[in-house]
Amino acid sequence: MIVQADPPEATITIDGQMCGTSTCQLELEKGTYRADAELLGYDTATRFFDVDEQTSQQTEPILLSLSPQALILQLSSDLARGEVSLDGELLGELDDGQLEVELNSLEPGEHILAVAGDGSRAEIRFASSPGAAAKILGPLDTRNLKATVISGLGRQARVHTSEKIIEARLNGEPLGEIGVEGAELNDLGNGEHELTLGAGRRERTVVFDRGERPFLAAFLKSDRPVGSLRISTGEDGASIFLNGEKYRRETRRGRLLIYLYPKRYKVRVEKAGFVAPAEQVADVRKGEQIRLSFSMARPPQTASLRVYGGPPGAEVLLDGRELGRISSNGTFTSSGVTPGDHEIVLRHNHYLAKGVARDFTAGATVEIDGALKQERGTLRINVVPLDLNVALTLRRDGETSARTISDRTLSLSPGTYTVAASAVGYRDYAAMARVDPGQSKTVSLLMELDESLRRGPVSVLEDWGNSPGWMREGRLLVRCGGKFVLAPIKPGPGTYVFTAILKKGRRLEWVVNYRDERNYLLYQLGKSFFHRIEVRKGERSTPVKLRHTLHRNEFLTVRIEVSGDSIVQRAEQNGRSVVLDEWKHSGAEFTRGRFGFHVPGRDQIALREITFTPNSG
C-alpha cells in the first residue's frame, strides 16, 4: 500500500503513527485505516481507506492533496475612520480602528494593501505564495502615520516599520535595532506576543497573535489626541462597560483594543455564565496604552463533600450511591455534588453505619465528622468450679498490660482477648477468645488445684523488694507514695499478716478486697481511732470509727483473717494483742479482691514482714 502527499514536503501518518514525508509505503492487515498529511501553512488532508485481499496488492497510490491556508489580515489603527483596499478593490472599513479578514481568494504574486482616512494614508506592498508567510516588498509608504507590519507563519515572523527604530523589545526581551529591511522574530511560542518600539515618550506597543496559520498584522498610529485601552479577559464574546455604558464591540480571541480620548474610565466586563470580576479604573493618556486584565470564572455549579476522622477503607455513599472510600489518613473528598438535600452514609465492617442528612449549596463544602462507633460483641466467662472465688484479668492483643475485671459477661470491641484467672490454691489459667461484632462468645476457665500453694504461709516481702518503688533499708522495705500498692498475692480466703511502721504521715492505711480504684475496703489506723470505710462504685461509706490505744509510729503486727463474708482484724504491739475490728456481712464476697497498702502523697511506710496463709479447707 502506497500513500503520497501533495505538496511532497508534507508529513504522512497512518492511524496516528508516523509513516514518512512525501511518500509512505507499507504492508497492512485487513481493516479500515486513516491517513493524514500535514504541512505548516496548509490544511490537514485526511482520507479513510479499506484494506482487503484486492487492495493490498494495489499499486496505484492513495493521494493526499493539501490546500493552502488563507492569509489572515489584521489591521489596527487609531484613525477615526478609514477605508481598506486590496489591489484597488475596497476590502472593508475600519470598525473602531479594527479590521480582520481572511483572504481566501488571494492569488499568488504581488499585492498592494492600502488604508486611507482623515488625510492619512499607508500602502503596504507584499508578495504571497501558497502555504507561506507574506513577504513585505520595499519600504512602507505612509503619510501622517507610523506603521508597524508583522508577517509570519508558525514560529517565525518578520517585522517592518515605516521609520528606523533604534530600540525594540519582544515580550520584554531586547530585540535590537529595526532598520529599513525589517527584523526577524524567531522561536515564537503559540499565542499572544508584545512588541515594544522606541523608548520614553515615543514608545508604542503592538500586540499580535502567533498561530499555525499565515498572518499579516498592520498597526497604524496617527497623531490624533487619543490613547488606547487593551482589555484581556481570556474569553471571547465578553461585554465591556466604560463608565457604565456598554461598548458596542465584544472581546475577540479573549481581548479587545479600544482607542479613547484621554480621561479616567471605570471598566467592567460581563459574560453570561461567568462571575463578573471586580471593576477596574484606567487613566487613559494621549499616545499611551493602558492594559487591564480581568479573570473570568464560571460560577460553581456543584458543591463538595469532605469527610474527616473516619476509619480508613470505610465506604462513603450519597443517596445510596457509593462515592468512594476513606483514605489512609482518615479523609475523603468529592466534588461535583448536585446542590440540594442529600443523605450521606458511612459504613465499614466491624463498625456501626452512620447516616446524616445535609443541604448542599453550590460552591460550598459540607464537612462531616467520619468517626464511627465500633459494633461490639459479647464475651461470657465460665469458671469451673462454679463457686470458686477467682481474680480475673483481661488483655486485648496489642495492649501492653491486662486490666482487672469483675463482671463475667462483657461487651467488647471486636478483637482477640486473653482472659486470665487466678485463685488461692489453684494453678493460674488463661484462655484466648476472638470477639466478633454482633456475636456472643463463651470462654471456659478450668481451674486445677495446686497443693504446693496450700501448705502454709507465703512470704511476699522478697517479691515486693524486687518491684519498682520500694527501697531497702537493712532488713526493711520502705515505700514513699504510690497511692495503691497491691501485694503480689492471689486473692482468696486466708490470713494476711504484716509488720509495719508509719514513718511519715497521719495514718497507716491498707486495703482488703481491692478490685479497682472504685471498689475496695479501706482501713486507717490513726492516732486514736481505727476507721473502716467501704468504697463501692466510687462512693465512700460513712466511716466506722473505733477507738484504740496503739502507737502508729512504732512497729506493730496486724493479722487479717478473710473469708467469704467476714473480716477479722487483730493487732499486736509490745506483747499486747487487741482486736481492731470484726465485720460479718451476709452475702459478701470479701475474698475476690486483693490486699495492699494505701500510701497517699508523700507518706512513707516501712515493712519488716508480710505473709499470706490460704485456708486449707
XYZ file of C-alpha atoms in Angstrom:
617
model
C 0.000 0.000 0.000
C 1.370 3.397 -1.091
C 0.255 6.796 0.241
C 1.538 10.031 -1.328
C 1.201 13.676 -0.263
C 0.989 16.826 -2.365
C 2.952 19.051 -1.720
C 5.669 16.444 -1.200
C 7.051 18.213 1.910
C 4.001 17.080 3.910
C 4.348 14.539 6.734
C 2.204 11.396 6.476
C 0.734 9.441 9.396
C -1.364 6.231 9.361
C -3.729 5.917 12.318
C -1.607 8.487 14.127
C 1.685 6.671 13.536
C 4.464 8.448 11.637
C 4.978 6.955 8.175
C 7.320 9.377 6.440
C 7.428 12.501 4.278
C 6.004 12.766 0.760
C 5.521 9.016 0.272
C 4.555 6.206 2.642
C 4.772 2.570 1.585
C 3.819 -0.220 3.992
C 2.084 -3.575 4.321
C -1.204 -3.535 6.242
C -3.513 -6.222 7.526
C -7.186 -6.256 6.601
C -9.134 -3.376 8.081
C -10.041 0.302 7.832
C -7.315 2.923 8.221
C -6.969 6.706 8.435
C -4.243 8.571 6.560
C -3.322 12.188 7.362
C -0.915 14.580 5.675
C 0.232 17.732 7.499
C 2.324 20.693 6.431
C 2.707 24.138 8.009
C 0.642 26.676 6.060
C -1.735 24.033 4.710
C -4.966 22.491 5.984
C -4.559 18.853 7.021
C -5.653 16.345 4.373
C -7.405 13.191 5.611
C -8.591 10.013 3.877
C -10.049 6.757 5.158
C -9.343 3.589 3.191
C -10.036 -0.130 3.458
C -7.501 -2.897 3.023
C -8.642 -6.309 1.770
C -7.128 -9.055 -0.410
C -7.527 -6.998 -3.574
C -6.469 -3.557 -2.339
C -3.432 -4.963 -0.504
C -1.862 -5.645 -3.923
C -2.894 -2.228 -5.298
C -0.026 -0.272 -6.902
C -1.885 2.988 -7.530
C -1.086 5.323 -4.606
C -3.621 6.929 -2.329
C -3.175 10.670 -2.865
C -3.494 13.235 -0.075
C -3.774 16.742 -1.541
C -3.372 19.620 0.908
C -4.999 23.025 0.403
C -3.025 26.167 1.315
C -4.449 28.146 4.204
C -5.876 31.608 3.622
C -3.815 34.601 4.749
C -5.323 36.262 7.839
C -5.193 40.053 7.593
C -5.370 42.043 10.853
C -5.491 45.861 10.853
C -5.461 48.127 13.897
C -5.373 51.951 13.845
C -6.281 54.943 15.972
C -7.833 56.646 12.921
C -11.385 57.820 13.490
C -12.348 56.262 10.174
C -10.594 54.565 7.278
C -11.124 52.569 4.128
C -9.112 49.435 3.433
C -8.456 48.287 -0.139
C -6.512 45.421 -1.700
C -5.142 45.884 -5.202
C -7.502 48.840 -5.668
C -10.635 46.934 -4.622
C -12.462 48.013 -1.439
C -11.866 45.358 1.208
C -13.752 46.996 4.086
C -13.771 49.851 6.588
C -12.087 50.175 9.920
C -14.541 49.484 12.732
C -13.330 51.469 15.749
C -9.893 51.166 14.207
C -10.120 47.384 13.717
C -10.497 45.082 10.734
C -9.792 41.357 10.434
C -10.471 39.307 7.283
C -9.396 36.016 5.718
C -8.049 36.480 2.171
C -9.383 33.166 0.823
C -9.113 34.002 -2.881
C -5.730 35.701 -2.804
C -3.759 34.875 -5.913
C -0.030 34.158 -5.665
C 2.100 37.179 -6.587
C 2.486 40.838 -5.610
C -0.294 42.852 -3.917
C -0.863 46.351 -2.505
C -2.749 46.823 0.748
C -3.893 50.448 1.291
C -5.509 52.235 4.232
C -6.774 55.814 3.921
C -8.734 58.179 6.138
C -8.654 61.593 7.883
C -5.962 62.853 5.475
C -3.666 59.928 6.301
C -2.595 57.041 4.092
C -0.471 53.899 4.195
C 0.484 51.450 1.457
C 1.957 48.025 2.131
C 3.353 46.053 -0.778
C 3.698 42.303 -0.247
C 4.035 39.067 -2.169
C 2.083 35.903 -1.410
C 2.676 32.261 -2.244
C 0.763 29.096 -1.238
C 1.455 27.850 2.307
C 3.972 30.604 3.053
C 4.089 33.832 5.020
C 3.514 37.063 3.101
C 6.770 38.774 2.109
C 6.921 42.557 2.603
C 8.323 44.288 -0.516
C 10.258 47.517 -0.198
C 9.777 50.236 2.411
C 6.361 51.034 3.910
C 4.784 54.065 2.207
C 2.935 56.231 4.776
C 1.585 59.760 5.145
C 0.799 61.141 8.623
C 1.021 57.593 10.024
C 3.589 55.467 11.766
C 3.260 51.898 10.531
C 4.351 48.580 12.021
C 3.771 45.440 9.954
C 4.366 41.854 11.117
C 4.161 38.916 8.739
C 4.580 35.358 9.951
C 3.814 31.663 9.883
C 4.490 29.147 12.636
C 7.379 30.073 14.946
C 8.908 32.599 12.534
C 7.852 36.172 11.715
C 9.359 39.369 10.385
C 8.642 42.959 11.470
C 8.869 46.080 9.284
C 8.384 49.711 10.345
C 7.921 52.982 8.493
C 10.782 54.537 10.456
C 14.077 53.380 11.753
C 13.727 52.015 15.323
C 16.817 52.255 17.472
C 15.453 50.275 20.411
C 12.878 47.446 20.408
C 11.792 44.715 22.817
C 9.849 41.498 22.226
C 7.955 40.226 25.268
C 10.233 42.388 27.414
C 13.470 40.990 25.955
C 15.793 43.304 23.926
C 15.343 42.853 20.188
C 17.838 45.378 18.953
C 17.566 47.818 16.048
C 14.898 47.564 13.329
C 16.094 49.079 10.037
C 14.523 49.599 6.635
C 14.921 45.892 5.839
C 12.993 44.860 8.967
C 13.983 42.321 11.606
C 13.418 38.621 12.251
C 11.265 37.407 15.156
C 12.372 33.854 15.894
C 11.173 30.956 18.065
C 7.750 32.453 18.711
C 5.540 30.468 21.025
C 1.877 29.976 20.247
C -0.422 32.763 21.465
C -0.086 36.464 22.213
C 3.164 38.438 21.867
C 4.004 42.039 22.774
C 6.340 44.140 20.630
C 7.549 47.460 22.091
C 9.064 50.052 19.743
C 11.077 53.094 20.829
C 11.543 54.395 24.335
C 10.323 57.149 26.606
C 7.529 59.384 25.297
C 7.902 57.959 21.788
C 7.389 54.377 22.946
C 4.495 52.460 21.412
C 3.358 48.859 21.855
C 1.648 46.450 19.495
C 0.233 43.030 20.329
C -0.098 40.201 17.799
C -1.140 36.550 17.828
C 1.042 33.737 16.587
C -0.961 30.719 15.431
C -0.484 27.907 12.932
C -1.871 29.955 10.005
C -0.120 32.634 7.897
C -0.926 36.152 9.119
C -0.235 39.771 8.189
C -0.770 42.247 11.031
C -0.545 46.008 10.397
C -0.619 48.658 13.141
C -1.085 52.290 12.059
C -0.683 55.170 14.503
C -1.662 58.758 13.734
C -1.174 61.882 15.812
C -4.780 62.032 16.998
C -5.196 63.046 20.660
C -6.208 59.573 21.797
C -4.790 56.765 23.868
C -5.591 53.085 23.808
C -7.041 50.635 26.280
C -6.172 46.960 25.831
C -8.507 44.662 27.762
C -7.753 40.971 28.269
C -10.425 38.573 29.556
C -9.348 35.172 28.243
C -12.903 34.707 26.957
C -14.475 35.587 23.610
C -17.752 37.471 23.485
C -17.333 39.352 26.779
C -19.191 42.679 27.004
C -17.223 45.773 28.009
C -18.717 48.642 30.028
C -16.988 52.056 30.116
C -18.270 54.382 32.826
C -21.457 52.341 32.921
C -22.060 52.430 29.139
C -21.869 49.194 27.160
C -19.244 49.328 24.423
C -20.575 48.220 21.057
C -17.906 45.580 20.376
C -17.146 42.445 22.391
C -13.865 40.690 23.019
C -12.366 38.528 20.310
C -9.710 35.897 20.997
C -10.055 36.930 24.629
C -9.159 40.601 24.230
C -10.247 43.977 22.867
C -8.324 47.111 21.865
C -10.216 50.405 22.205
C -8.984 53.883 21.210
C -10.285 56.512 23.646
C -9.975 60.183 24.403
C -7.835 60.821 27.480
C -9.691 60.697 30.787
C -10.454 58.308 33.620
C -12.614 55.285 32.785
C -14.308 52.787 35.068
C -14.148 49.464 33.282
C -16.079 46.292 33.947
C -16.723 43.152 31.912
C -19.646 40.734 31.755
C -20.453 37.470 30.053
C -23.407 35.180 30.539
C -22.475 32.132 32.591
C -19.496 33.817 34.278
C -18.990 35.599 37.573
C -18.398 39.299 36.874
C -14.906 40.273 38.073
C -14.311 43.430 40.068
C -14.451 46.758 38.261
C -11.128 48.430 37.427
C -10.076 52.013 36.722
C -7.952 53.173 33.769
C -6.427 56.644 33.303
C -6.068 56.932 29.520
C -3.426 59.395 28.268
C -2.637 60.551 24.749
C -0.323 58.248 22.845
C -0.148 55.720 25.682
C -1.627 52.249 26.030
C -3.263 51.078 29.254
C -3.600 47.350 29.841
C -6.276 45.788 32.033
C -6.610 42.084 32.711
C -9.822 40.515 34.001
C -10.091 36.953 35.277
C -13.328 35.360 34.100
C -14.539 32.395 36.144
C -17.690 30.379 35.811
C -19.864 30.307 38.916
C -19.683 26.990 40.750
C -22.483 24.697 39.654
C -21.819 21.957 42.183
C -20.976 21.511 45.844
C -18.287 19.442 47.563
C -18.228 16.882 50.360
C -15.369 16.396 52.816
C -15.263 13.629 55.429
C -12.613 13.696 58.160
C -11.627 11.482 61.074
C -13.126 8.315 59.581
C -11.772 4.741 59.643
C -9.647 4.005 56.546
C -11.483 1.961 53.941
C -14.969 2.997 55.056
C -17.474 3.388 52.212
C -18.983 6.816 51.559
C -22.436 6.737 49.966
C -24.520 9.640 48.693
C -28.225 8.851 48.411
C -27.361 5.150 48.257
C -24.678 5.560 45.561
C -21.061 4.842 46.515
C -18.779 7.846 46.016
C -15.574 6.205 47.203
C -13.712 5.131 50.329
C -11.982 6.967 53.153
C -8.209 7.167 52.624
C -5.451 6.021 54.974
C -5.311 9.473 56.620
C -8.987 9.302 57.561
C -10.280 11.787 54.973
C -12.398 11.672 51.831
C -13.209 14.498 49.399
C -15.644 14.558 46.497
C -16.631 17.456 44.263
C -19.441 17.583 41.750
C -22.272 17.074 44.248
C -25.582 18.415 42.930
C -26.932 21.204 45.176
C -29.871 20.215 47.354
C -30.698 17.864 50.195
C -28.716 14.619 50.296
C -28.209 11.722 52.695
C -24.632 10.647 53.352
C -23.988 7.168 54.772
C -20.646 5.917 56.105
C -20.242 2.183 56.599
C -17.433 -0.217 57.394
C -17.145 -3.803 58.609
C -16.986 -4.010 62.421
C -18.470 -0.505 62.761
C -21.994 0.768 63.148
C -23.159 2.559 59.992
C -23.675 6.308 60.264
C -26.148 8.339 58.232
C -26.547 12.121 58.141
C -28.697 14.452 56.036
C -27.226 17.722 54.757
C -28.224 20.582 52.480
C -25.574 21.205 49.799
C -25.104 24.691 48.333
C -23.332 25.365 45.029
C -19.735 26.415 45.605
C -19.760 25.363 49.275
C -18.170 22.366 51.005
C -20.093 20.261 53.504
C -17.824 18.735 56.159
C -18.800 15.620 58.121
C -17.121 14.005 61.111
C -16.447 10.461 59.904
C -15.865 8.872 63.321
C -17.793 5.572 63.577
C -18.658 3.552 66.644
C -17.348 0.018 66.592
C -20.027 -2.664 66.644
C -19.365 -4.582 69.840
C -19.550 -8.267 70.643
C -20.264 -10.186 73.867
C -17.782 -12.303 75.819
C -19.109 -14.661 78.534
C -16.704 -16.168 81.080
C -17.398 -19.514 82.756
C -15.221 -20.583 85.690
C -15.025 -24.213 86.819
C -15.557 -24.902 89.737
C -18.556 -22.538 89.553
C -18.402 -21.354 93.189
C -14.656 -20.666 93.160
C -13.524 -17.130 94.037
C -11.127 -16.112 91.282
C -9.320 -12.938 90.266
C -9.876 -12.202 86.572
C -7.862 -10.070 84.172
C -8.455 -9.199 80.525
C -5.954 -8.104 77.879
C -6.610 -7.298 74.224
C -3.994 -8.167 71.597
C -1.709 -5.181 71.110
C -2.182 -3.868 74.669
C 0.836 -3.924 76.981
C -0.988 -4.660 80.251
C -4.063 -6.504 81.453
C -6.914 -4.922 83.395
C -8.782 -6.386 86.343
C -12.406 -7.328 85.657
C -15.216 -8.386 87.955
C -18.130 -8.963 85.543
C -18.322 -12.282 83.749
C -20.405 -11.010 80.846
C -18.602 -8.283 78.905
C -19.496 -6.070 75.936
C -16.256 -5.603 73.971
C -14.910 -4.089 70.778
C -14.026 -6.693 68.130
C -10.624 -8.285 68.605
C -8.710 -11.131 70.235
C -8.576 -11.181 74.028
C -6.722 -13.162 76.695
C -8.710 -13.929 79.855
C -6.610 -14.991 82.873
C -7.820 -16.357 86.198
C -6.052 -16.955 89.495
C -7.272 -18.306 92.824
C -5.644 -19.256 96.072
C -4.669 -22.896 95.965
C -5.217 -23.236 92.229
C -2.991 -23.095 89.191
C -3.309 -19.974 87.090
C -5.298 -20.437 83.896
C -5.556 -18.354 80.744
C -7.552 -18.712 77.550
C -7.845 -16.736 74.321
C -11.107 -15.752 72.667
C -11.996 -13.958 69.447
C -14.787 -11.399 69.816
C -16.651 -10.642 66.597
C -19.053 -7.740 66.084
C -22.650 -8.533 66.932
C -21.831 -12.063 68.133
C -21.582 -13.800 71.517
C -18.565 -15.881 72.556
C -18.103 -18.051 75.668
C -14.709 -18.906 77.159
C -14.308 -21.534 79.901
C -11.578 -21.347 82.561
C -10.830 -24.771 84.066
C -9.089 -24.248 87.414
C -6.957 -27.088 88.843
C -5.808 -27.488 92.455
C -2.153 -26.749 93.195
C -1.213 -28.331 96.514
C 2.111 -26.500 96.567
C 0.226 -23.234 97.177
C -1.874 -24.526 100.064
C 0.769 -25.782 102.505
C 1.439 -22.742 104.692
C 2.347 -19.053 104.874
C 3.588 -17.455 101.691
C 6.056 -14.591 102.200
C 5.902 -11.829 99.624
C 8.473 -9.480 101.081
C 11.125 -10.610 98.611
C 8.730 -10.268 95.679
C 7.963 -6.725 96.752
C 11.634 -5.985 97.206
C 12.225 -6.685 93.535
C 9.415 -4.373 92.437
C 9.983 -0.729 91.437
C 9.091 1.905 94.027
C 10.415 0.031 97.067
C 13.718 0.891 98.786
C 15.764 -1.304 101.108
C 16.940 -0.039 104.473
C 18.683 -3.008 106.058
C 16.024 -5.681 106.612
C 13.203 -3.235 105.894
C 11.359 -2.349 102.726
C 10.428 1.335 102.572
C 7.773 2.877 100.329
C 7.166 6.605 99.751
C 3.868 7.438 97.998
C 2.385 5.367 95.215
C -1.262 5.531 96.261
C -2.495 1.901 95.999
C 0.404 -0.575 96.349
C -1.025 -4.078 95.947
C 0.700 -7.188 97.246
C 1.668 -9.812 94.651
C -0.653 -12.335 96.341
C -3.551 -14.067 94.622
C -6.833 -13.181 96.333
C -8.763 -15.800 98.228
C -9.761 -16.848 101.746
C -6.902 -16.905 104.221
C -4.863 -14.857 106.687
C -2.683 -11.824 105.931
C -0.008 -10.893 108.498
C 2.250 -7.867 108.183
C 4.612 -5.979 110.473
C 4.958 -2.292 109.605
C 5.576 1.212 110.910
C 4.328 4.597 109.666
C 7.484 6.651 109.123
C 5.744 9.721 107.709
C 2.092 10.690 107.516
C -1.041 10.810 109.627
C -2.344 7.239 109.219
C -1.184 3.751 108.409
C -3.617 2.578 105.717
C -4.303 -0.759 103.998
C -6.963 -2.208 101.701
C -8.738 -5.539 101.508
C -10.857 -6.944 98.664
C -9.435 -4.348 96.264
C -10.993 -4.837 92.809
C -10.292 -1.448 91.228
C -9.966 2.188 92.272
C -13.750 2.439 92.662
C -14.345 -0.755 94.708
C -12.403 -1.751 97.855
C -12.354 -1.753 101.710
C -10.091 0.871 103.253
C -8.674 0.614 106.804
C -6.960 3.552 108.520
C -5.007 3.441 111.792
C -4.763 6.996 113.081
C -3.510 8.453 116.333
C -6.519 7.410 118.446
C -9.063 5.865 116.084
C -9.281 2.973 113.684
C -11.530 3.569 110.640
C -13.250 1.135 108.288
C -14.508 2.663 105.011
C -16.296 0.835 102.199
C -15.812 2.263 98.693
C -18.361 0.995 96.194
C -18.613 2.334 92.629
C -16.549 5.321 93.676
C -18.836 6.262 96.589
C -17.339 6.219 100.111
C -19.475 4.978 103.011
C -19.639 6.745 106.354
C -16.521 5.605 108.268
C -16.921 3.093 111.105
C -14.906 4.729 113.870
C -13.275 2.557 116.604
C -11.001 3.847 119.384
C -7.611 2.178 120.008
C -4.511 2.615 122.222
C -1.834 1.519 119.739
C 1.155 3.630 118.668
C 1.090 4.177 114.909
C 4.736 5.366 114.856
C 6.051 2.141 116.354
C 6.263 -1.265 114.723
C 3.043 -3.224 115.059
C 1.876 -6.524 113.628
C -1.569 -6.732 112.049
C -3.347 -10.055 111.460
C -6.258 -10.045 108.989
C -8.452 -13.134 108.641
C -10.547 -13.015 105.457
C -13.351 -15.366 104.498
C -16.188 -15.010 102.030
C -18.477 -12.964 104.311
C -16.303 -11.825 107.245
C -13.105 -9.954 108.061
C -11.446 -10.057 111.497
C -8.504 -7.768 112.240
C -6.147 -8.016 115.254
C -3.032 -6.063 116.153
C -0.029 -6.870 118.329
C 2.391 -4.321 119.761
C 4.857 -4.561 122.657
C 3.495 -8.019 123.697
C -0.122 -6.772 123.777
C -2.818 -8.089 121.381
C -6.080 -6.275 120.602
C -8.994 -6.842 118.227
C -9.260 -3.883 115.884
C -12.443 -4.844 114.046
C -14.787 -7.739 113.423
C -17.149 -7.445 110.468
C -19.521 -10.050 109.138
C -21.635 -9.230 106.081
C -24.016 -11.881 104.814
C -23.735 -12.387 101.067
C -20.447 -10.504 100.781
C -17.517 -11.762 98.672
C -14.525 -10.356 100.551
C -12.093 -12.845 99.029
C -12.428 -11.815 95.393
C -10.201 -8.728 95.622
C -6.563 -8.179 96.508
C -4.728 -6.968 99.615
C -2.385 -3.992 99.640
C -1.384 -0.686 101.221
C -2.606 2.830 100.528
C 0.322 5.277 100.681
C -1.047 8.704 99.682
C 1.041 11.703 98.634
C 4.453 11.754 100.287
C 3.524 9.398 103.180
C 6.101 6.747 104.000
C 5.811 3.244 105.464
C 8.365 0.544 106.310
C 7.666 -3.223 106.173
C 9.526 -5.857 108.129
C 7.444 -8.852 107.076
C 4.273 -9.753 105.180
C 2.817 -13.244 104.647
C -0.372 -14.850 103.422
C -1.677 -18.238 104.587
C -4.515 -19.589 102.452
C -7.313 -21.527 104.121
C -6.781 -25.272 103.770
C -10.483 -26.138 103.507
